[in-house]
Short mmCIF file of C-alpha atoms (C1' of nucleotides) in Angstrom, two decimals:
data_model
loop_
_atom_site.label_atom_id
_atom_site.label_comp_id
_atom_site.label_asym_id
_atom_site.label_seq_id
_atom_site.Cartn_x
_atom_site.Cartn_y
_atom_site.Cartn_z
CA MET A 61 18.53 -2.25 -0.22
CA ARG A 62 21.22 -1.17 -1.66
CA PRO A 63 22.60 -2.83 -4.65
CA ARG A 64 23.20 -6.49 -4.03
CA GLU A 65 26.75 -7.77 -3.24
CA SER A 66 26.30 -11.48 -4.12
CA ASN A 67 25.51 -13.32 -7.23
CA ARG A 68 22.53 -12.22 -9.43
CA GLN A 69 21.60 -13.88 -12.63
CA GLY A 70 19.54 -11.32 -13.82
CA ARG A 71 16.93 -12.35 -16.19
CA HIS A 72 18.86 -10.87 -18.98
CA LEU A 73 20.96 -13.68 -18.55
CA ALA A 74 19.06 -15.50 -21.30
CA SER A 75 19.67 -12.68 -23.70
CA PHE A 76 23.39 -12.73 -23.05
CA ALA A 77 23.11 -16.31 -23.51
CA LEU A 78 21.59 -16.00 -26.86
CA LEU A 79 23.51 -13.09 -28.21
CA LEU A 80 26.81 -14.88 -27.42
CA CYS A 81 25.55 -17.89 -29.40
CA ALA A 82 24.16 -15.77 -32.12
CA GLU A 83 27.82 -14.91 -32.49
CA GLU A 84 29.72 -18.10 -32.21
CA PRO A 85 28.38 -21.64 -30.98
CA THR A 86 30.18 -22.43 -27.73
CA HIS A 87 29.38 -24.82 -24.58
CA GLY A 88 28.65 -24.13 -20.83
CA LEU A 89 31.39 -23.31 -19.33
CA ALA A 90 32.63 -21.28 -21.81
CA LEU A 91 29.47 -19.27 -22.10
CA HIS A 92 29.56 -18.71 -18.29
CA ARG A 93 33.03 -17.58 -18.72
CA SER A 94 32.06 -14.94 -21.41
CA ILE A 95 28.63 -13.83 -19.91
CA ASN A 96 30.77 -13.34 -16.19
CA LYS A 97 33.63 -11.13 -17.92
CA LEU A 98 31.18 -9.35 -19.74
CA LEU A 99 28.93 -8.49 -16.78
CA PRO A 100 29.56 -5.93 -14.13
CA GLU A 101 30.76 -6.88 -10.61
CA GLY A 102 27.23 -7.15 -9.19
CA LEU A 103 25.51 -9.43 -11.73
CA LYS A 104 27.92 -12.35 -12.10
CA VAL A 105 25.95 -15.58 -13.02
CA ASP A 106 25.88 -19.02 -10.98
CA VAL A 107 26.86 -21.78 -13.45
CA GLY A 108 24.52 -24.45 -12.19
CA ASN A 109 21.73 -22.10 -13.15
CA LEU A 110 23.14 -21.68 -16.37
CA TYR A 111 23.08 -24.63 -17.43
CA ARG A 112 19.55 -25.45 -16.14
CA LEU A 113 18.67 -22.14 -18.52
CA LEU A 114 20.55 -23.79 -21.51
CA ARG A 115 18.14 -26.78 -21.25
CA GLU A 116 15.19 -24.67 -21.03
CA MET A 117 16.50 -22.81 -24.18
CA GLU A 118 16.59 -26.02 -26.43
CA ALA A 119 13.58 -26.82 -24.83
CA ARG A 120 11.87 -23.71 -25.61
CA GLY A 121 13.28 -24.17 -29.22
CA THR A 122 15.73 -21.07 -29.16
CA LEU A 123 19.03 -23.05 -28.97
CA ARG A 124 19.97 -26.44 -30.22
CA SER A 125 22.76 -28.38 -29.07
CA GLU A 126 25.30 -31.18 -29.76
CA TRP A 127 27.73 -32.87 -28.24
CA SER A 128 31.37 -32.20 -29.42
CA THR A 129 34.80 -34.14 -28.65
CA VAL A 130 36.92 -32.14 -31.28
CA GLY A 131 40.05 -30.84 -29.22
CA SER A 132 41.24 -31.61 -26.12
CA GLY A 133 39.13 -32.27 -22.58
CA ALA A 134 35.75 -33.80 -21.43
CA ALA A 135 32.86 -33.72 -24.25
CA ARG A 136 30.86 -30.43 -24.49
CA ARG A 137 27.34 -29.57 -25.77
CA VAL A 138 27.73 -26.91 -27.94
CA TYR A 139 24.67 -24.62 -28.43
CA GLN A 140 23.75 -22.52 -31.21
CA ILE A 141 21.05 -20.20 -31.61
CA THR A 142 18.15 -21.04 -33.96
CA PRO A 143 15.92 -19.27 -36.31
CA VAL A 144 13.14 -18.80 -33.11
CA GLY A 145 16.06 -17.95 -31.11
CA LEU A 146 16.92 -15.01 -33.18
CA ASP A 147 13.71 -13.57 -33.59
CA GLU A 148 13.54 -13.49 -29.21
CA LEU A 149 16.92 -12.13 -29.14
CA ALA A 150 15.36 -8.76 -31.51
CA ASP A 151 12.90 -9.02 -28.64
CA TRP A 152 15.44 -8.69 -26.25
CA ARG A 153 17.70 -5.76 -27.95
CA GLU A 154 14.28 -3.94 -27.65
CA ASP A 155 13.75 -4.37 -24.14
CA ILE A 156 17.07 -3.68 -23.38
CA ALA A 157 17.36 -0.63 -25.37
CA ARG A 158 14.21 0.31 -23.22
CA ARG A 159 16.14 -0.40 -19.94
CA ARG A 160 18.58 1.24 -21.20
CA GLN A 161 17.06 4.76 -21.55
CA ALA A 162 15.37 4.36 -18.09
CA PHE A 163 19.03 3.86 -16.91
CA ASP A 164 20.02 6.96 -18.92
CA LEU A 165 17.06 8.79 -17.11
CA PHE A 166 18.19 7.90 -14.00
CA ILE A 167 21.83 9.03 -13.91
CA GLN A 168 20.71 12.47 -15.51
CA ARG A 169 18.27 13.07 -12.85
CA TYR A 170 20.57 12.11 -9.96
CA ASP A 171 23.40 13.97 -11.53
CA ALA A 172 21.28 17.03 -11.47
CA LEU A 173 20.12 16.78 -8.27
CA PRO A 174 21.15 20.02 -6.10
CA ALA A 175 24.50 20.23 -4.24
CA ARG A 176 23.09 20.31 -1.01
CA ASN A 177 22.78 16.65 -1.25
CA ALA A 178 26.43 16.86 -0.81
CA ARG A 179 26.97 13.00 0.43
CA ALA A 180 25.64 11.93 -3.11
CA LEU A 181 27.31 14.21 -5.18
CA LYS A 182 30.58 13.64 -3.45
CA GLU A 183 29.95 9.81 -4.31
CA SER A 184 29.37 10.16 -7.91
CA ALA A 185 32.56 12.35 -8.48
CA LYS A 186 34.45 9.13 -8.23
CA MET B 285 12.50 -17.06 -21.82
CA ARG B 286 11.54 -13.60 -24.12
CA PRO B 287 11.23 -10.31 -22.06
CA ARG B 288 8.43 -10.82 -19.63
CA GLU B 289 5.34 -9.60 -20.46
CA SER B 290 4.06 -9.14 -17.24
CA ASN B 291 4.72 -6.82 -14.74
CA ARG B 292 8.04 -6.84 -13.06
CA GLN B 293 9.57 -4.62 -10.14
CA GLY B 294 13.09 -5.48 -11.11
CA ARG B 295 15.79 -4.32 -8.17
CA HIS B 296 16.31 -1.43 -9.12
CA LEU B 297 12.70 -0.24 -7.84
CA ALA B 298 14.65 0.85 -4.55
CA SER B 299 16.92 3.20 -6.56
CA PHE B 300 14.10 4.72 -8.53
CA ALA B 301 12.32 4.92 -5.23
CA LEU B 302 15.46 6.75 -3.49
CA LEU B 303 15.73 9.34 -6.54
CA LEU B 304 12.66 10.76 -6.57
CA CYS B 305 12.54 11.34 -2.82
CA ALA B 306 15.57 12.80 -3.26
CA GLU B 307 14.20 15.01 -5.65
CA GLU B 308 11.13 15.99 -3.69
CA PRO B 309 9.40 14.25 -0.78
CA THR B 310 6.22 12.25 -1.86
CA HIS B 311 3.91 9.67 -0.85
CA GLY B 312 3.31 5.97 -1.60
CA LEU B 313 0.88 6.36 -4.70
CA ALA B 314 2.41 9.21 -5.89
CA LEU B 315 5.55 7.69 -6.50
CA HIS B 316 3.99 4.74 -7.93
CA ARG B 317 2.75 6.79 -10.46
CA SER B 318 6.30 8.66 -11.32
CA ILE B 319 8.26 5.31 -11.57
CA ASN B 320 5.86 3.53 -13.70
CA LYS B 321 5.81 6.49 -16.04
CA LEU B 322 9.24 6.79 -15.88
CA LEU B 323 9.63 2.74 -16.44
CA PRO B 324 9.92 1.13 -19.87
CA GLU B 325 6.41 -0.99 -20.63
CA GLY B 326 7.82 -4.30 -19.32
CA LEU B 327 9.08 -3.17 -16.03
CA LYS B 328 6.00 -1.37 -14.35
CA VAL B 329 6.09 -1.76 -10.58
CA ASP B 330 3.35 -3.89 -8.54
CA VAL B 331 1.57 -1.05 -5.98
CA GLY B 332 1.76 -3.42 -2.94
CA ASN B 333 4.93 -4.45 -3.29
CA LEU B 334 6.15 -0.62 -3.71
CA TYR B 335 4.37 0.18 -0.21
CA ARG B 336 6.08 -3.02 1.59
CA LEU B 337 9.08 -1.82 -0.17
CA LEU B 338 8.56 1.65 1.35
CA ARG B 339 8.36 0.14 5.01
CA GLU B 340 11.47 -1.31 4.45
CA MET B 341 13.35 1.26 3.52
CA GLU B 342 12.39 3.15 6.32
CA ALA B 343 13.37 0.57 8.81
CA ARG B 344 16.79 0.47 7.19
CA GLY B 345 16.86 4.16 7.80
CA THR B 346 17.32 5.04 4.30
CA LEU B 347 13.86 6.76 3.97
CA ARG B 348 11.91 8.93 6.48
CA SER B 349 8.20 9.34 7.01
CA GLU B 350 5.28 11.56 8.16
CA TRP B 351 1.46 11.74 7.61
CA SER B 352 0.46 14.60 5.96
CA THR B 353 -2.88 15.91 5.34
CA VAL B 354 -2.28 19.06 3.45
CA GLY B 355 -4.62 19.51 0.28
CA SER B 356 -7.51 17.45 -0.17
CA GLY B 357 -8.12 13.57 0.02
CA ALA B 358 -7.26 10.71 2.35
CA ALA B 359 -4.00 11.30 4.34
CA ARG B 360 -0.65 10.26 2.74
CA ARG B 361 2.58 9.37 4.43
CA VAL B 362 5.01 11.39 2.84
CA TYR B 363 8.59 9.66 2.55
CA GLN B 364 11.90 12.01 2.17
CA ILE B 365 15.25 10.80 1.86
CA THR B 366 17.51 10.36 5.10
CA PRO B 367 21.18 11.07 4.85
CA VAL B 368 22.01 7.59 4.89
CA GLY B 369 19.36 7.44 2.25
CA LEU B 370 21.68 9.74 -0.37
CA ASP B 371 24.80 7.15 0.59
CA GLU B 372 23.14 4.65 -0.86
CA LEU B 373 21.67 6.20 -3.70
CA ALA B 374 25.07 6.96 -4.51
CA ASP B 375 26.03 3.52 -4.78
CA TRP B 376 22.72 2.82 -6.69
CA ARG B 377 24.25 5.08 -9.36
CA GLU B 378 27.46 3.44 -9.60
CA ASP B 379 25.49 0.22 -9.87
CA ILE B 380 23.44 1.22 -12.30
CA ALA B 381 26.07 3.24 -14.56
CA ARG B 382 27.99 -0.32 -14.78
CA ARG B 383 24.75 -2.05 -15.78
CA ARG B 384 24.30 0.49 -18.33
CA GLN B 385 27.76 -0.06 -19.48
CA ALA B 386 26.60 -4.07 -19.95
CA PHE B 387 23.79 -2.92 -22.04
CA ASP B 388 25.51 -0.72 -24.29
CA LEU B 389 27.77 -3.93 -24.75
CA PHE B 390 24.96 -6.02 -25.43
CA ILE B 391 23.38 -3.49 -28.20
CA GLN B 392 26.63 -2.83 -29.40
CA ARG B 393 27.53 -6.58 -30.12
CA TYR B 394 24.39 -7.70 -31.15
CA ASP B 395 23.84 -4.42 -33.84
CA ALA B 396 27.67 -5.68 -35.17
CA LEU B 397 26.27 -9.61 -35.83
CA PRO B 398 26.43 -10.64 -39.50
CA ALA B 399 23.92 -9.79 -41.76
CA ARG B 400 23.30 -13.88 -42.48
CA ASN B 401 21.11 -13.39 -39.14
CA ALA B 402 18.76 -11.90 -41.46
CA ARG B 403 15.57 -11.98 -38.96
CA ALA B 404 17.48 -10.14 -36.10
CA LEU B 405 18.85 -7.69 -38.15
CA LYS B 406 15.24 -6.52 -39.54
CA GLU B 407 13.75 -6.56 -36.58
CA SER B 408 16.40 -4.07 -35.23
CA ALA B 409 15.95 -2.09 -37.98
CA LYS B 410 12.61 -0.59 -36.53
"C1'" DG C 147 -25.90 8.53 2.18
"C1'" DG C 148 -23.92 5.61 -1.00
"C1'" DA C 149 -20.78 4.90 -5.51
"C1'" DA C 150 -16.41 6.02 -6.70
"C1'" DA C 151 -11.90 7.60 -6.08
"C1'" DT C 152 -7.71 7.90 -3.76
"C1'" DA C 153 -4.25 5.58 -0.18
"C1'" DT C 154 -2.15 2.50 2.39
"C1'" DA C 155 -1.56 -1.81 3.00
"C1'" DT C 156 -1.45 -7.83 3.62
"C1'" DG C 157 -1.79 -12.61 2.05
"C1'" DT C 158 0.52 -16.07 -0.75
"C1'" DA C 159 1.17 -19.17 -4.44
"C1'" DA C 160 4.80 -19.68 -7.90
"C1'" DA C 161 8.95 -18.82 -9.58
"C1'" DT C 162 13.51 -17.22 -8.97
"C1'" DC C 163 17.74 -17.47 -7.00
"C1'" DA C 164 22.08 -18.55 -4.69
"C1'" DC C 165 24.38 -22.06 -3.08
"C1'" DA C 166 25.83 -27.12 -2.22
"C1'" DT C 167 26.59 -31.32 -3.69
"C1'" DA C 168 26.92 -34.84 -7.68
"C1'" DT C 169 28.82 -37.26 -11.43
"C1'" DA C 170 31.77 -38.60 -15.55
"C1'" DC C 171 35.65 -37.97 -18.10
"C1'" DA C 172 40.49 -35.96 -18.91
"C1'" DT C 173 45.48 -34.95 -17.99
"C1'" DG C 174 49.87 -34.45 -16.00
"C1'" DG C 175 52.36 -36.21 -12.66
"C1'" DC C 176 55.28 -39.64 -10.48
"C1'" DG D 34 48.52 -47.88 -13.60
"C1'" DC D 35 46.65 -44.28 -9.95
"C1'" DC D 36 45.14 -40.50 -8.14
"C1'" DA D 37 45.29 -35.70 -7.71
"C1'" DT D 38 43.54 -31.69 -10.37
"C1'" DG D 39 40.77 -29.57 -13.86
"C1'" DT D 40 37.10 -29.55 -16.99
"C1'" DA D 41 32.48 -30.24 -17.87
"C1'" DT D 42 27.51 -30.58 -16.93
"C1'" DA D 43 24.69 -31.43 -14.20
"C1'" DT D 44 20.56 -31.83 -9.94
"C1'" DG D 45 18.68 -30.05 -5.13
"C1'" DT D 46 17.26 -27.04 -2.40
"C1'" DG D 47 15.92 -23.25 1.09
"C1'" DA D 48 15.37 -18.44 0.75
"C1'" DT D 49 13.62 -14.75 -1.35
"C1'" DT D 50 11.14 -12.37 -4.73
"C1'" DT D 51 7.75 -11.47 -7.55
"C1'" DA D 52 2.46 -10.83 -9.38
"C1'" DC D 53 -1.60 -10.89 -8.06
"C1'" DA D 54 -5.14 -10.87 -5.41
"C1'" DT D 55 -7.99 -8.88 -1.27
"C1'" DA D 56 -8.53 -5.69 2.88
"C1'" DT D 57 -9.40 -1.69 5.01
"C1'" DA D 58 -9.79 3.11 6.13
"C1'" DT D 59 -11.24 8.13 4.25
"C1'" DT D 60 -12.74 11.77 0.99
"C1'" DT D 61 -15.17 13.15 -3.08
"C1'" DC D 62 -19.17 14.20 -5.91
"C1'" DC D 63 -23.36 13.68 -7.11
#
DNA sequence: GGAAATATATGTAAATCACATATACATGGC
DNA sequence: GCCATGTATATGTGATTTACATATATTTCC
């Protein structure tokens, strides 16, 4: 079970969606582009699932939307974060900070593996 | 959809299992304890799924096991990492480093949110 | 010898994911 | 005006994963 090559939206998708909507209201497709630009290779998000998530988040009250026809192109549903969403975003920040710590620990300990594990160290030098 | 409170094994469970077995051969329950000590609150691992994973990893050839009766207590299946496992562990290191970058970015951008998002900043100050 | 702990599993309903498909409108070319 | 292409918002769904429950065997300790 090596790191997946296929798409994986990850459960922090919601966190990134909240963050980006807090920075600036956007619509689904733009959000999709931003998130996928920001995420590493194996974690790209499926656009269909993003739309589903957005509606669910609106139902939960963390985002709210309205149709926008400003500019050119098809009408967009523009999402912005709510006060409830800001609270949850704060929770996500804590959560992500903790995960990052676990990742740090992993990397520290990996890099500290004895040199006899030649393959591992060779790869990590890239 | 805030950070889950319930258990969540995450797909990096395999990576931690490989790492700990690379550091030193161990058996399932000990591995379970180590991993859960190391993981943050919301990411604790289910022991049943860990056992399933271990067998699958052995089938894939990233770990191999043998029964051990040294010491006291019930017989244990002790796992150690294989050369193939070391290769995959190296892949995991890359993968996790990339994810950590995404997390760093999230935190940076969260902390840079304008102060008018009062709730968010208040929480993050903890 | 019996209760509690240790150790290794398996069963399974519900949730999530990855990928396919659908619908509507706009835009630019001809 | 019409059609191909692009943009935007969805829904459908089979397969996988997860979270939690249960099963089985052995050991330890009183």
